[in-house]
Coordinates of C-alpha atoms in Angstrom, one line a residue:
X1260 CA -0.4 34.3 25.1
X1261 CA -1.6 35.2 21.6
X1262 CA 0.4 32.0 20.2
X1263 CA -1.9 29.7 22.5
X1264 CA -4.7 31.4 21.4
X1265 CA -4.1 30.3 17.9
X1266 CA -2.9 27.1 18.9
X1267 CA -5.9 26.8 20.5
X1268 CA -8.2 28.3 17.6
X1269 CA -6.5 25.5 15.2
X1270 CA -7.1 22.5 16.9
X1271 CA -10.7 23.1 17.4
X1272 CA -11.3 24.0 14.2
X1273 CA -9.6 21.3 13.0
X1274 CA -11.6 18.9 15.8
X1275 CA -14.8 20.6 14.0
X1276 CA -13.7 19.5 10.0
X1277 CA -12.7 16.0 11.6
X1278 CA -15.9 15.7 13.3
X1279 CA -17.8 16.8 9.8
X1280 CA -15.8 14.0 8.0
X1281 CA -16.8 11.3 10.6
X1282 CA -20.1 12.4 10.3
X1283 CA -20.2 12.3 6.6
X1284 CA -18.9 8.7 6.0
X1285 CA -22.6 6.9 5.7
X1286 CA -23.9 9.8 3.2
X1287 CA -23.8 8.0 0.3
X1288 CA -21.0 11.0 -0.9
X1289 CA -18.2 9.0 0.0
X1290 CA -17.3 4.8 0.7
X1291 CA -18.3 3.4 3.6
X1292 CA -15.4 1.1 5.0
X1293 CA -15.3 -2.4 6.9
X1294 CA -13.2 -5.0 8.4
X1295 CA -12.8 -8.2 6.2
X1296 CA -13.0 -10.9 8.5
X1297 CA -10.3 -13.0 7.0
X1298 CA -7.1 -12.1 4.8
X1299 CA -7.5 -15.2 2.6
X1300 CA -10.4 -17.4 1.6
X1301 CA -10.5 -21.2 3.1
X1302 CA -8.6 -22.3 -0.1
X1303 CA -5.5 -19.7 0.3
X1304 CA -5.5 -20.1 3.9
X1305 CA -5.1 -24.2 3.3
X1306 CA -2.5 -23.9 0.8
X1307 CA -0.7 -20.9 2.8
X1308 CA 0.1 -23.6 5.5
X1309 CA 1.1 -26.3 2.8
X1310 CA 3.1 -23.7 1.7
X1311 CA 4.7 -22.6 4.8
X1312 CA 5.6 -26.0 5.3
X1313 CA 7.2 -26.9 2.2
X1314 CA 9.4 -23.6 1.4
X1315 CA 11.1 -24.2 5.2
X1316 CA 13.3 -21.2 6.8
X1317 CA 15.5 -20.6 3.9
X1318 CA 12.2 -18.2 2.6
X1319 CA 10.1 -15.6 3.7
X1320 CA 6.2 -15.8 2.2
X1321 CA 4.1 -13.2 1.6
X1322 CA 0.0 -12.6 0.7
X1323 CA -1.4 -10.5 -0.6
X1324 CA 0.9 -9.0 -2.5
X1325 CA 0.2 -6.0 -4.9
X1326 CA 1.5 -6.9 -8.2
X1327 CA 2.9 -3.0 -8.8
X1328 CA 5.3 -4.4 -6.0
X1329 CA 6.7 -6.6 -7.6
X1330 CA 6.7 -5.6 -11.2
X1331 CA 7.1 -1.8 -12.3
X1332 CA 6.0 -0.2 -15.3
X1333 CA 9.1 1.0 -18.0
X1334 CA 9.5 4.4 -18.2
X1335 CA 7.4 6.1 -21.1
X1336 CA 7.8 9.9 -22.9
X1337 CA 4.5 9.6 -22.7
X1338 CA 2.9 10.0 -19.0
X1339 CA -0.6 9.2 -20.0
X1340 CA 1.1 5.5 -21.3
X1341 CA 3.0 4.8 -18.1
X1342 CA -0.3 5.8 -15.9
X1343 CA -2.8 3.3 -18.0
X1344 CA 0.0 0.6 -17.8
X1345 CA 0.2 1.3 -13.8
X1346 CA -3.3 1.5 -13.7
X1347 CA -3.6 -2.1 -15.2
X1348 CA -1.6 -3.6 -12.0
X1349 CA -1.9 -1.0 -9.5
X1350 CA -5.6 -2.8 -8.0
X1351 CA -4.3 -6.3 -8.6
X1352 CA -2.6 -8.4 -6.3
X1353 CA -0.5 -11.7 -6.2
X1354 CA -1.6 -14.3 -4.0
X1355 CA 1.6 -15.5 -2.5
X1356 CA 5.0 -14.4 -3.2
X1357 CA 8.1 -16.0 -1.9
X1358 CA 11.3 -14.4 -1.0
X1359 CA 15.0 -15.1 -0.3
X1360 CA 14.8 -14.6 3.5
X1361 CA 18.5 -12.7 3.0
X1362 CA 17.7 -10.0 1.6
X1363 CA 14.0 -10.5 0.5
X1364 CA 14.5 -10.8 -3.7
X1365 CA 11.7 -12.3 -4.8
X1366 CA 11.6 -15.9 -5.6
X1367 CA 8.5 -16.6 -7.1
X1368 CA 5.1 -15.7 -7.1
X1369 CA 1.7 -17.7 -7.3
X1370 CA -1.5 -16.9 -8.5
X1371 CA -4.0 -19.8 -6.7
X1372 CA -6.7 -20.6 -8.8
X1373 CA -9.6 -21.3 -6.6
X1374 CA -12.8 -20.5 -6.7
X1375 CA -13.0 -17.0 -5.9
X1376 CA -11.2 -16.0 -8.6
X1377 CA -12.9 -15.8 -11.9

């Protein structure tokens, strides 16, 4: 009986901190989060297709892709080098990245240069 009563205790309290988090979200403390409506822009969604098209079945393609997925940063002695490298790429992205369908090595990647980009 005692364990359900602290069963019990814990999940309300931690229904109470979720409910304080929710609640917090528009306070200006913290980022407000929305939906994109669209992964790509009109330009990358065009050249996705022409893309699709022209690679065939032998590939798988990817977008989107964070470039500290697909290049990693050399070990260093010194931390603080390896995290300002990592830092460099980490919020970066690729636009497209192809891969052997096999066993997904990575074939190339492309960087469309449209627009939005500046």
């Amino acid at each position: 009986m005692t364990g359900m009563f602290i069963l019990f205790a814990v999940l309300i309290i931690a229904m109470i901190i979720f409910s304080a988090l929710i609640a917090r979200r528009g306070d200006g403390d913290s980022a407000a989060y929305f939906k994109n409506s669209h992964l790509f822009t009109p330009a990358e969604r065009s050249f996705f297709g022409v893309l699709s098209s022209a690679i065939g079945n032998e590939y798988a393609l990817f977008g989107k892709v964070r470039v500290a997925d697909v290049l990693s940063v050399a070990p260093s002695t010194r931390k603080s080098h390896w995290w300002r490298a990592f830092n460099k790429i980490s919020g970066k992205h690729f636009d497209f990245v192809i891969c052997d369908k096999s066993d997904f090595a990575i074939v190339a990647v492309i960087e469309l240069d449209d627009q939005s980009h500046q």
